[in-house]
XYZ file of C-alpha atoms in Angstrom:
781
model
C -0.670 -9.901 41.304
C -2.313 -7.315 39.090
C -5.228 -7.908 36.788
C -5.210 -6.323 33.356
C -7.695 -6.555 30.498
C -7.151 -9.314 27.996
C -6.684 -6.714 25.266
C -6.482 -2.960 25.894
C -7.822 -2.302 22.385
C -11.158 -3.890 23.145
C -11.639 -2.509 26.634
C -9.688 0.730 26.561
C -12.655 3.076 26.654
C -14.593 3.420 29.889
C -18.260 4.329 30.015
C -18.776 8.042 29.421
C -19.928 10.390 32.077
C -23.301 11.864 31.295
C -22.938 15.031 29.239
C -23.569 18.203 31.212
C -26.784 19.880 30.221
C -26.899 23.104 28.241
C -23.230 23.854 27.814
C -23.094 27.087 25.822
C -21.664 26.594 22.386
C -18.011 27.498 22.338
C -17.898 28.292 26.055
C -14.482 28.190 27.674
C -15.023 25.964 30.628
C -12.653 24.207 32.960
C -13.844 20.792 31.822
C -14.838 20.078 28.252
C -16.149 16.796 26.926
C -13.661 15.370 24.441
C -16.139 13.143 22.624
C -19.777 12.730 21.909
C -21.105 11.653 25.280
C -22.897 8.354 25.010
C -22.357 8.292 21.237
C -18.760 7.185 20.941
C -18.061 4.133 18.868
C -15.382 3.165 21.350
C -17.999 3.186 24.103
C -20.225 1.033 21.953
C -17.375 -1.428 21.488
C -16.642 -1.587 25.194
C -20.304 -1.939 26.055
C -20.754 -4.831 23.652
C -17.976 -6.787 25.317
C -17.881 -8.332 28.782
C -15.686 -7.180 31.635
C -11.977 -7.946 31.315
C -11.089 -11.610 31.375
C -9.813 -12.512 34.826
C -6.561 -14.133 35.815
C -4.016 -12.351 33.683
C -0.807 -12.317 35.538
C 1.879 -9.747 35.702
C 4.131 -8.903 38.566
C 4.336 -5.357 37.217
C 2.429 -4.840 33.995
C 3.926 -2.425 31.528
C 2.226 0.937 31.468
C 1.101 1.343 27.900
C -0.804 4.605 27.364
C -4.502 3.875 27.029
C -5.918 6.061 24.295
C -9.342 6.603 25.746
C -11.953 8.934 24.392
C -13.158 9.912 27.815
C -13.821 13.367 29.177
C -11.202 15.795 27.887
C -10.404 18.825 29.982
C -7.803 21.534 30.047
C -7.020 20.544 33.628
C -6.507 16.910 32.725
C -4.333 17.869 29.739
C -2.267 20.210 31.897
C -1.693 17.453 34.457
C -0.396 15.122 31.738
C 1.864 17.769 30.265
C 3.285 18.888 33.611
C 4.741 15.408 34.073
C 7.362 16.061 31.397
C 7.178 19.708 30.275
C 8.833 22.775 31.698
C 6.754 25.669 33.020
C 7.779 27.802 30.024
C 6.552 25.179 27.543
C 3.340 24.723 29.501
C 2.696 28.436 29.270
C 3.025 28.316 25.456
C 0.580 25.413 25.286
C -1.994 27.321 27.360
C -1.618 30.300 25.055
C -2.299 28.059 22.034
C -5.366 26.654 23.812
C -6.765 30.132 24.505
C -6.257 31.158 20.861
C -7.893 27.958 19.577
C -10.833 28.353 21.968
C -11.309 31.929 20.802
C -11.170 30.948 17.098
C -13.663 28.088 17.522
C -16.035 30.168 19.662
C -19.594 29.400 18.592
C -18.576 26.367 16.526
C -20.087 23.049 17.621
C -19.632 19.426 16.636
C -22.473 17.394 15.142
C -23.232 16.087 18.624
C -23.857 19.651 19.820
C -20.677 19.844 21.934
C -18.318 22.847 21.795
C -15.835 22.227 18.989
C -12.859 23.013 21.233
C -13.434 19.640 22.902
C -11.980 17.959 19.805
C -8.590 19.764 19.724
C -8.219 19.148 23.472
C -8.853 15.420 23.006
C -6.321 15.266 20.150
C -3.745 17.059 22.297
C -4.349 14.550 25.127
C -3.602 11.623 22.806
C -0.376 13.357 21.728
C 0.463 13.963 25.390
C 0.280 10.197 26.003
C 3.249 9.917 23.634
C 4.965 12.778 25.472
C 5.304 14.840 22.303
C 6.983 18.214 22.677
C 5.312 21.590 23.215
C 5.315 22.479 19.506
C 3.404 19.307 18.632
C 0.859 19.803 21.444
C 0.322 23.413 20.345
C -0.197 22.261 16.751
C -2.692 19.636 17.970
C -4.708 22.367 19.692
C -4.523 24.604 16.611
C -4.816 21.950 13.891
C -8.217 23.107 12.580
C -7.936 26.897 12.841
C -6.506 27.401 9.326
C -8.989 25.042 7.694
C -12.157 25.992 9.614
C -11.599 29.584 10.688
C -9.475 30.913 7.811
C -6.561 31.854 10.077
C -3.540 32.707 7.897
C -0.217 30.922 8.249
C 1.565 34.270 8.694
C -0.554 34.992 11.771
C 0.381 31.628 13.302
C 4.062 32.247 12.562
C 3.871 35.631 14.289
C 2.070 34.279 17.389
C 3.536 30.780 17.808
C 6.600 30.512 15.588
C 7.346 28.912 12.205
C 7.663 25.261 13.414
C 4.128 25.262 14.897
C 2.717 27.072 11.856
C 4.345 24.538 9.497
C 2.833 21.645 11.462
C -0.657 23.187 11.325
C -0.239 23.947 7.616
C 0.741 20.333 6.942
C -2.451 19.196 8.686
C -4.758 21.598 6.817
C -6.681 20.524 3.737
C -6.491 22.351 0.415
C -10.040 23.682 0.598
C -9.335 26.839 -1.392
C -8.279 24.974 -4.539
C -10.855 23.727 -7.026
C -10.521 20.088 -8.073
C -12.209 18.132 -10.836
C -13.420 15.402 -8.468
C -13.649 14.388 -4.839
C -11.076 11.653 -5.492
C -8.590 14.163 -6.923
C -9.119 16.508 -3.964
C -8.642 13.679 -1.479
C -5.491 12.451 -3.218
C -3.956 15.929 -3.322
C -4.698 16.456 0.377
C -3.021 13.165 1.205
C -0.007 14.123 -0.869
C 0.270 17.459 0.940
C 0.040 15.756 4.330
C 2.497 12.963 3.504
C 5.070 15.365 2.099
C 4.745 17.505 5.218
C 5.244 14.299 7.196
C 8.434 13.600 5.220
C 9.974 16.789 6.605
C 8.487 16.425 10.101
C 7.027 13.110 11.300
C 5.047 14.936 14.008
C 2.548 15.892 11.283
C 1.359 12.312 10.879
C 1.401 11.649 14.635
C -0.990 14.556 15.191
C -3.080 13.498 12.187
C -3.376 9.948 13.533
C -4.477 11.320 16.914
C -7.028 13.505 15.096
C -8.335 10.554 13.089
C -8.491 8.327 16.179
C -10.668 10.797 18.087
C -12.907 11.332 15.061
C -13.347 7.576 14.655
C -14.287 7.255 18.334
C -16.966 9.919 17.952
C -18.677 9.084 14.664
C -21.973 7.691 15.909
C -23.907 10.862 15.018
C -22.820 10.766 11.375
C -24.830 9.353 8.482
C -24.091 5.678 7.687
C -22.671 6.417 4.220
C -20.275 9.018 5.618
C -19.202 6.659 8.427
C -18.505 3.957 5.852
C -16.502 6.320 3.619
C -14.353 7.630 6.466
C -13.848 4.129 7.858
C -12.771 2.791 4.469
C -10.331 5.676 4.070
C -9.003 4.977 7.570
C -8.518 1.281 6.824
C -6.788 1.926 3.490
C -4.450 4.766 4.470
C -4.246 5.597 8.167
C -4.204 2.048 9.541
C -1.209 1.004 7.382
C 0.610 4.266 8.162
C 0.157 3.616 11.893
C 1.486 0.093 11.348
C 4.405 1.381 9.259
C 5.392 3.766 12.062
C 5.057 1.023 14.693
C 2.124 2.678 16.493
C 0.472 -0.629 17.325
C -1.983 0.705 19.908
C -3.503 3.099 17.370
C -3.146 0.539 14.583
C -5.274 -2.009 16.445
C -7.882 0.447 17.681
C -8.350 2.115 14.290
C -8.807 -1.324 12.740
C -11.522 -2.278 15.207
C -13.290 1.079 14.958
C -13.257 0.936 11.149
C -14.528 -2.652 11.268
C -17.382 -1.658 13.592
C -18.567 1.068 11.167
C -18.052 -0.846 7.924
C -19.672 -4.089 9.074
C -21.702 -3.309 12.220
C -23.709 -6.561 12.178
C -20.611 -8.744 11.745
C -18.897 -6.749 14.471
C -21.719 -7.235 16.977
C -22.048 -10.943 16.144
C -18.329 -11.532 16.593
C -18.239 -9.526 19.828
C -21.006 -11.715 21.222
C -19.097 -14.866 20.215
C -15.912 -13.617 21.880
C -17.875 -12.850 25.045
C -19.183 -16.407 25.185
C -15.751 -17.867 24.404
C -14.107 -16.030 27.288
C -16.036 -18.040 29.845
C -15.390 -21.325 28.058
C -11.659 -20.772 27.766
C -11.033 -19.183 31.153
C -9.812 -22.434 32.702
C -7.323 -23.045 29.874
C -5.943 -19.484 30.053
C -5.495 -19.697 33.826
C -3.710 -23.044 33.585
C -1.307 -21.803 30.886
C -0.448 -18.604 32.761
C 0.305 -20.453 36.002
C 2.398 -23.115 34.235
C 4.452 -20.548 32.280
C 5.071 -18.349 35.320
C 6.197 -21.299 37.460
C 8.423 -22.750 34.726
C 10.165 -19.433 34.027
C 10.602 -18.850 37.761
C 12.304 -22.233 38.212
C 14.625 -21.377 35.300
C 15.639 -18.166 37.105
C 14.149 -15.853 34.469
C 12.573 -12.603 35.660
C 9.593 -12.047 33.435
C 6.189 -10.440 33.228
C 3.686 -12.853 31.735
C 0.248 -11.748 30.689
C -2.475 -12.687 28.286
C -3.793 -10.684 25.404
C -6.880 -11.222 23.335
C -6.811 -10.741 19.590
C -8.735 -7.752 18.314
C -12.124 -8.438 16.783
C -10.830 -7.371 13.388
C -7.827 -9.693 13.773
C -10.161 -12.621 14.468
C -12.456 -11.616 11.583
C -9.507 -11.296 9.172
C -8.229 -14.765 10.091
C -11.698 -16.290 9.684
C -12.098 -14.680 6.268
C -8.600 -15.355 4.894
C -8.524 -18.995 6.018
C -12.259 -19.675 5.544
C -12.743 -20.660 9.180
C -15.728 -20.500 11.487
C -15.284 -18.792 14.845
C -15.101 -22.140 16.634
C -12.140 -23.082 14.426
C -10.116 -20.009 15.453
C -8.387 -21.591 18.422
C -5.740 -18.957 19.114
C -8.058 -16.113 20.155
C -5.804 -15.727 23.184
C -2.075 -15.078 22.992
C 0.508 -14.524 25.702
C 3.349 -12.069 26.117
C 6.515 -12.776 28.024
C 8.501 -9.614 28.771
C 11.994 -10.354 30.109
C 14.724 -8.140 31.489
C 17.595 -8.771 29.040
C 18.123 -9.568 25.386
C 19.746 -13.019 25.948
C 16.858 -14.048 28.212
C 14.492 -13.796 25.222
C 16.131 -16.893 23.764
C 16.474 -18.599 27.164
C 12.747 -18.059 27.767
C 12.033 -19.458 24.303
C 13.903 -22.668 25.103
C 12.152 -22.924 28.465
C 8.705 -22.596 26.863
C 9.603 -25.208 24.243
C 10.460 -27.604 27.045
C 7.088 -26.913 28.684
C 4.893 -27.282 25.580
C 5.718 -28.783 22.187
C 6.266 -26.210 19.409
C 4.282 -26.394 16.183
C 6.616 -26.938 13.190
C 6.995 -23.899 10.952
C 5.360 -21.565 13.495
C 8.494 -19.866 14.846
C 9.592 -16.395 13.713
C 12.645 -14.501 14.929
C 11.837 -10.812 14.581
C 14.711 -9.941 16.919
C 17.485 -11.048 14.570
C 15.598 -9.649 11.566
C 13.244 -6.955 12.775
C 10.166 -5.833 10.877
C 10.187 -2.743 8.671
C 8.574 -0.671 11.413
C 11.240 -1.620 13.972
C 9.136 -4.266 15.718
C 11.157 -6.932 17.555
C 9.915 -10.111 19.263
C 10.238 -13.857 19.157
C 6.999 -15.495 17.980
C 6.309 -19.155 18.624
C 3.140 -21.254 18.585
C 2.969 -24.138 21.057
C 0.510 -26.984 21.609
C -0.972 -26.148 25.013
C -3.309 -28.077 27.307
C -6.112 -30.014 25.590
C -4.282 -29.707 22.260
C -5.015 -25.984 21.883
C -2.509 -23.930 19.815
C -1.170 -21.025 21.893
C 0.902 -18.148 20.513
C 3.656 -16.566 22.622
C 5.514 -13.309 22.014
C 8.801 -12.906 23.859
C 10.521 -9.520 24.101
C 12.396 -7.114 26.373
C 10.808 -4.041 27.929
C 12.557 -1.780 25.397
C 11.212 -3.929 22.566
C 7.756 -3.719 24.132
C 7.831 0.077 24.238
C 8.814 0.148 20.560
C 6.124 -2.413 19.705
C 3.367 -0.342 21.318
C 4.426 3.224 20.513
C 6.783 2.827 17.547
C 8.543 5.960 16.411
C 6.892 7.934 19.236
C 8.771 5.766 21.780
C 12.104 7.233 20.601
C 11.327 10.924 20.636
C 14.455 13.035 20.150
C 13.211 16.442 19.080
C 14.520 17.976 22.299
C 18.072 17.145 21.293
C 18.707 17.580 17.602
C 22.312 16.433 17.969
C 21.411 13.018 19.362
C 22.155 9.962 17.254
C 19.083 8.568 15.544
C 17.883 5.223 16.824
C 17.572 2.344 14.374
C 13.803 2.813 14.449
C 14.133 6.469 13.496
C 16.678 5.710 10.776
C 14.239 3.272 9.177
C 11.428 5.802 9.446
C 13.636 8.521 7.971
C 14.553 6.245 5.033
C 10.887 5.561 4.327
C 9.965 9.244 4.553
C 12.831 10.046 2.167
C 11.421 7.481 -0.271
C 8.155 9.474 -0.261
C 10.079 12.487 -1.539
C 11.718 10.336 -4.242
C 8.321 9.032 -5.365
C 6.895 12.571 -5.347
C 9.632 13.813 -7.691
C 8.890 11.055 -10.216
C 5.084 11.077 -10.008
C 2.801 12.800 -12.466
C -0.216 13.517 -10.270
C -1.534 13.172 -6.740
C -3.740 10.126 -7.430
C -0.740 8.234 -8.796
C 1.377 9.334 -5.825
C -1.232 8.021 -3.394
C -1.397 4.739 -5.340
C 2.384 4.272 -4.992
C 2.324 5.089 -1.271
C -0.504 2.596 -0.661
C 1.595 -0.097 -2.339
C 4.497 0.646 0.004
C 2.241 0.421 3.064
C 1.683 -3.336 2.763
C 2.564 -4.786 6.179
C 3.717 -8.225 4.951
C 7.400 -8.264 4.033
C 10.136 -10.530 2.785
C 13.748 -10.134 3.845
C 16.472 -10.774 1.282
C 20.233 -10.275 1.205
C 22.622 -8.443 -1.082
C 25.781 -10.332 -2.135
C 27.528 -8.471 0.730
C 24.971 -9.812 3.266
C 23.082 -6.548 3.793
C 19.412 -7.194 4.651
C 16.808 -5.563 2.393
C 13.111 -5.594 3.369
C 10.567 -5.593 0.539
C 6.790 -6.138 0.261
C 5.637 -9.713 -0.199
C 5.522 -10.560 -3.894
C 8.465 -8.265 -4.719
C 10.749 -9.165 -7.622
C 14.422 -8.596 -8.527
C 13.342 -5.341 -10.235
C 11.936 -4.072 -6.899
C 15.180 -5.126 -5.231
C 17.258 -3.238 -7.819
C 15.269 -0.013 -7.408
C 15.440 -0.310 -3.602
C 19.243 -0.190 -3.892
C 19.345 2.749 -6.318
C 17.186 4.116 -9.135
C 20.165 3.940 -11.513
C 20.619 0.224 -10.847
C 16.932 -0.424 -11.490
C 16.922 1.565 -14.735
C 19.878 -0.420 -16.129
C 18.903 -3.920 -14.947
C 19.238 -6.654 -17.593
C 19.154 -9.867 -15.535
C 19.207 -11.211 -12.009
C 20.558 -14.128 -9.994
C 18.937 -15.573 -6.875
C 21.102 -17.807 -4.696
C 23.710 -17.783 -7.501
C 21.226 -19.139 -10.084
C 19.930 -17.064 -13.045
C 16.197 -16.316 -12.805
C 13.501 -14.364 -14.619
C 13.100 -10.724 -13.609
C 9.472 -11.438 -12.631
C 10.478 -14.129 -10.087
C 8.975 -13.508 -6.633
C 11.564 -13.168 -3.878
C 11.443 -15.339 -0.764
C 12.798 -14.842 2.735
C 16.539 -15.469 2.873
C 17.211 -15.161 -0.878
C 20.591 -13.752 -1.910
C 19.887 -11.430 -4.837
C 22.412 -10.199 -7.373
C 21.562 -7.736 -10.153
C 23.361 -7.590 -13.515
C 23.281 -4.172 -15.174
C 24.153 -2.687 -18.554
C 24.556 1.025 -19.153
C 22.666 0.694 -22.457
C 19.648 -1.042 -20.881
C 16.411 0.835 -20.177
C 13.229 0.006 -18.203
C 10.574 -1.987 -20.052
C 6.855 -1.123 -19.854
C 6.200 -4.810 -19.135
C 7.892 -4.399 -15.742
C 4.868 -2.451 -14.519
C 2.804 -5.631 -14.695
C 4.776 -7.342 -11.919
C 6.710 -4.833 -9.760
C 5.318 -4.304 -6.258
C 7.065 -1.335 -4.626
C 5.942 2.241 -5.105
C 9.519 3.375 -5.704
C 10.023 0.933 -8.596
C 6.626 1.708 -10.131
C 7.080 5.487 -9.975
C 10.646 5.302 -11.351
C 9.588 3.125 -14.322
C 6.630 5.378 -15.124
C 8.824 8.462 -14.823
C 11.297 6.959 -17.292
C 8.586 5.989 -19.766
C 7.128 9.500 -19.599
C 10.373 11.409 -20.019
C 12.429 9.219 -22.367
C 9.543 8.347 -24.660
C 7.658 11.630 -24.409
C 7.898 12.549 -28.125
C 6.558 9.122 -29.128
C 3.689 9.385 -26.632
C 2.776 12.883 -27.845
C 2.725 11.760 -31.483
C 0.619 8.698 -30.717
C -1.775 10.704 -28.547
C -2.214 13.396 -31.191
C -2.964 10.715 -33.780
C -5.501 8.980 -31.520
C -7.304 12.238 -30.684
C -7.402 13.322 -34.326
C -8.974 10.011 -35.318
C -11.492 10.230 -32.461
C -12.488 13.782 -33.500
C -12.806 12.748 -37.150
C -15.079 9.856 -36.201
C -17.421 12.395 -34.541
C -17.459 14.524 -37.708
C -15.245 17.284 -36.311
C -12.033 18.925 -37.464
C -8.882 17.741 -35.685
C -7.629 21.351 -35.585
C -8.382 22.887 -32.166
C -9.212 26.595 -31.975
C -7.208 28.716 -29.523
C -10.145 29.589 -27.230
C -11.245 25.948 -27.264
C -7.734 24.764 -26.367
C -7.627 27.077 -23.342
C -10.987 25.819 -22.026
C -10.022 22.211 -22.668
C -6.755 22.534 -20.741
C -8.445 24.274 -17.795
C -11.169 21.657 -17.516
C -8.820 18.686 -17.969
C -6.139 19.962 -15.517
C -3.457 19.590 -18.214
C -0.707 22.193 -18.441
C -0.316 22.036 -22.213
C -1.638 20.292 -25.324
C 1.535 18.187 -25.411
C 0.796 16.952 -21.891
C -2.773 16.132 -22.932
C -1.528 14.257 -26.020
C 1.072 12.408 -23.946
C -1.591 11.342 -21.435
C -3.658 9.940 -24.301
C -0.619 8.240 -25.822
C 0.260 6.384 -22.619
C -3.332 5.394 -21.939
C -3.919 7.700 -19.006
C -6.784 9.461 -20.813
C -9.172 7.975 -23.347
C -9.132 9.681 -26.758
C -12.850 8.990 -27.269
C -13.742 10.711 -23.973
C -11.551 13.750 -24.719
C -13.072 13.993 -28.200
C -16.598 13.857 -26.787
C -15.633 16.597 -24.282
C -14.385 18.771 -27.155
C -17.646 18.039 -28.988
C -19.524 19.400 -25.975
C -17.325 22.513 -25.783
C -18.016 23.221 -29.445
C -21.723 23.317 -28.683
C -22.594 19.747 -29.572
C -23.897 17.096 -27.220
C -23.248 17.190 -23.514
C -19.694 16.255 -22.678
C -21.059 13.781 -20.201
C -23.196 11.943 -22.763
C -22.565 8.204 -22.829
C -20.193 6.808 -25.442
C -20.494 3.363 -26.955
C -17.083 1.765 -26.463
C -18.204 -1.743 -27.251
C -17.016 -1.530 -30.850
C -13.370 -0.760 -31.596
C -14.336 0.025 -35.206
C -16.055 3.309 -34.291
C -12.667 5.026 -34.769
C -10.385 4.852 -37.804
C -7.659 2.262 -37.184
C -4.284 3.402 -35.840
C -1.475 2.447 -38.201
C 1.323 0.300 -36.739
C 4.675 0.545 -38.505
C 6.820 -1.423 -36.088
C 9.211 1.408 -35.277
C 7.145 3.340 -32.744
C 9.372 2.425 -29.770
C 8.045 1.596 -26.316
C 4.869 3.662 -26.725
C 3.580 0.840 -28.925
C 4.321 -2.712 -27.786
C 3.542 -6.086 -29.345
C 1.856 -8.346 -26.800
C 4.225 -11.121 -25.609
C 1.298 -13.522 -25.165
C 0.475 -13.758 -28.891
C 3.412 -11.991 -30.627
C 1.526 -10.523 -33.620
C 3.349 -10.173 -36.946
C 2.401 -8.199 -40.095
C -0.446 -9.963 -41.817
C -2.196 -10.968 -38.580
C -5.562 -9.428 -37.742
C -4.784 -7.162 -34.773
C -6.442 -4.992 -32.129
C -4.940 -2.438 -29.710
C -5.235 -2.140 -25.940
C -4.603 1.241 -24.291
C -2.954 0.461 -20.950
C -2.700 3.107 -18.247
C 0.780 4.706 -18.288
C 2.108 1.990 -20.613
C 0.917 3.112 -24.044
C -0.595 0.883 -26.727
C -0.313 -2.922 -26.582
C -1.083 -4.760 -29.833
C -2.693 -8.241 -29.728
C -3.906 -10.618 -32.427
C -7.703 -10.575 -32.598
C -7.882 -14.284 -31.703
C -5.627 -13.962 -28.628
C -7.406 -15.600 -25.662
C -5.847 -13.193 -23.150
C -7.004 -10.207 -25.222
C -10.533 -11.589 -25.366
C -10.702 -11.932 -21.568
C -9.354 -8.443 -20.942
C -11.602 -6.870 -23.557
C -14.630 -8.321 -21.796
C -13.514 -6.582 -18.564
C -12.515 -3.180 -20.043
C -14.106 -2.766 -23.481
C -13.511 1.004 -23.530
C -9.730 0.548 -23.599
C -9.629 -1.225 -26.977
C -9.183 0.481 -30.356
C -8.861 -0.645 -33.948
C -5.306 -0.861 -35.329
C -3.822 -1.942 -38.655
C -0.415 -2.712 -40.077
C 1.384 -0.119 -42.185
C 2.438 -0.791 -45.748
C 6.190 -0.514 -45.196
C 7.825 -2.399 -42.346
C 11.423 -1.701 -41.431
C 12.051 -4.390 -38.830
C 11.649 -8.084 -38.085
C 9.149 -9.504 -35.637
C 9.410 -12.247 -33.039
C 7.315 -15.362 -33.545
C 7.109 -18.673 -31.673
C 6.974 -22.042 -33.432
C 6.700 -25.570 -32.024
C 7.954 -28.801 -33.631
C 7.325 -32.464 -32.807
C 10.457 -34.352 -33.874
C 11.939 -37.837 -33.730
C 14.720 -38.428 -31.215
C 17.499 -39.017 -33.729
C 21.047 -37.834 -34.287
C 21.509 -34.422 -35.953
C 17.858 -33.434 -36.026
C 18.373 -30.128 -34.174
C 21.203 -29.111 -36.503
C 19.122 -29.888 -39.627
C 16.142 -27.863 -38.345
C 18.309 -24.895 -37.330
C 20.054 -24.924 -40.705
C 16.732 -24.881 -42.572
C 15.491 -21.937 -40.467
C 18.690 -20.051 -41.318
C 18.338 -20.815 -45.035
C 14.782 -19.459 -44.859
C 16.275 -16.056 -43.916
C 15.052 -16.123 -40.288
C 16.996 -15.498 -37.096
C 16.732 -17.788 -34.044
C 16.590 -15.992 -30.673
C 15.543 -18.879 -28.413
C 15.566 -22.685 -28.436
C 13.896 -24.979 -25.889
C 13.180 -28.704 -25.757
C 10.711 -30.914 -23.847
C 11.530 -34.621 -23.675
C 8.809 -37.244 -24.092
C 8.402 -39.852 -21.327
C 9.225 -42.702 -23.743
C 12.291 -40.809 -25.010
C 11.040 -41.352 -28.573
C 9.641 -37.915 -29.501
C 10.756 -34.452 -28.519
C 9.078 -31.050 -28.628
C 11.295 -28.276 -29.933
C 10.330 -24.673 -29.311
C 11.891 -21.811 -31.243
C 11.478 -18.056 -31.066
C 12.414 -16.752 -34.494
C 12.400 -13.359 -36.198
C 10.478 -13.055 -39.478
C 9.359 -10.251 -41.800
C 5.649 -11.036 -41.928
C 3.029 -13.774 -42.150
C 4.024 -14.704 -45.742
C 7.655 -15.112 -44.706
C 6.568 -17.346 -41.793
C 4.396 -19.529 -44.035
C 7.339 -20.194 -46.370
C 9.595 -21.053 -43.422
C 7.058 -23.527 -42.008
C 6.827 -25.274 -45.408
C 10.603 -25.580 -45.663
C 11.097 -26.916 -42.113
C 8.214 -29.391 -42.490
C 10.199 -31.133 -45.286
C 13.160 -31.833 -42.954
C 13.575 -35.565 -42.242
C 12.500 -36.392 -38.688
C 10.038 -33.492 -38.314
C 6.561 -34.941 -37.656
C 4.681 -31.728 -37.092
C 5.302 -27.963 -37.021
C 2.965 -25.123 -36.094
C 2.952 -21.548 -34.880
C 2.546 -21.377 -31.110
C -0.113 -19.019 -29.719
C -1.317 -18.047 -26.246
């Protein structure tokens, strides 16, 4: 019987050896410390927790690589690599190490250690995954372009194009000037993710780099630790999860948690330490019972306990508003069997031992997760009424669960068939390229990618029974775009389980989704308010930009001219002023600047104030009062502007109504009535996005309007009302009816098309005279 820690994430890092005194900066020694001795966050985590919980049983525990931040040395790295590399590859790696050591000579980390210790530690983490020689070389060289100004051509000449491309993909764009830190960060992420799309080793090395940096952040300032930890939690943690790298996923979560909320982390660690002793008897009893029961059933299995990560416990407490004492399933158990059928046999055996909790069973073997994860999950009522979670899987499934895409490494044989895990990864990486082609800027690209990194998923079916995985909250529009961009662009309606539904309906597990298309249909700006996937969002925005570009340019030019006039300036921009404005706003042309204003991506008032500053007026950064929409001349609405100007569906304004305009990001101008309750709430949140608008004098279209009638339940009433609406020169586009409980009165709801407010008033008078109509009014939000 072997003893293993309850959770390798919490106890993976041993205590550091004391740092050798006076190591010369940049010295090439046989043994180099791979982390800040005594400072590592991982050491702090391990020190704050008790020794591993005893009695965890396994006849032969699976050897999952432990990503420790212990002492890194060339010797130790060489020993790891020699287990799976040829002598020729090992020689290339040593050459890369010597070059990296030479380039970083004299450079030290904030802890005072030689900088070369960091690349060695990153290479060791990559060696745990048994990455190939090119990846290990890139790990050793990953900072030489960024820190030491080594040119890509030099790396190509010394180490070959594949290694140079990997290092280039990992290097930040430090030589380019950006308008803001956020823009620089977003562009660096885009560069890295696109490099990852062509070679997934880029992100594996980057994750190893981030993991070592997170383990060694104790010497940094608190604000910098918080910023890096937040970035790690928002981007790198979900990428690790998406690639199935669960070991790194869990450790990065805990490390980020420890830096973002150190007090909460220490408090929770202390509570877990106390709970281990209290629950030891229960854990021992469960392990012995499960092992004996499976043995009697003739199932060969490794059974061992695992403790939830501190962040996992904290997340459950926060999401479900629980105290620590209410989180009963701190411990879980894994059952690793020898064959696929035995997963289900073991499940039945466990259900005969303990009673399952209804609704707490998930079959991720039949329908695997997006990242390739497979297991049976079941929650049982154990001894003393304690809920206990079990995960049942094969050894192959376990390797995939712990190491994800790195568990199926096939770079050595390019002709090999891709595993299912790699096919899924390849499809996701390809989607990054699709999003990149349709995205306007790096910040938007990063926003779309973050959306696609949500771990929770729903699994739906096409009419031909193909399984499609989408983020939770996805709609039929997301489904359509996941099949093909052309299908999404031409969607007109959808059916779920053979029943017609709204396009904003949220999909549920097991739904059968069918999309109805029309070649004349086009995406609506309103779709952006409910789609969830990055692919759908980027495709809709791309369509709105390209198809409606002339409208957006015209609207933007009008808005900027009015903003300039309100500041007492000419709307005509001088040539030298235009050049400076474009350089400082990162726009390629005036048309692009106008289009950005027209779709709400830039604020006309802010651009006008910037121009005022360039002309020698006030500082461009001077505050602007956006609280009053009347500070600019009203924008004229004619009703024929197309999708760049939309009438809000909540209040459906018509000519004659008092109106106000909302500039929505990437969706253009949305017109509300001034008394719309939704508009009032949104204006309170974002007052700077509202402008004055007015109706034009000549309208060349009809406008939708909702009316509600209270009628008697009598024969022919609907026909009489409809006839009167028609005689009033209005068109009916929708009819609905609500029945009263007493079956005496009914509510009729119509959506009709009228010319203006005067036309509507006449219609209401005519319909009110119909026999059987008790009341009629215009329906508002």
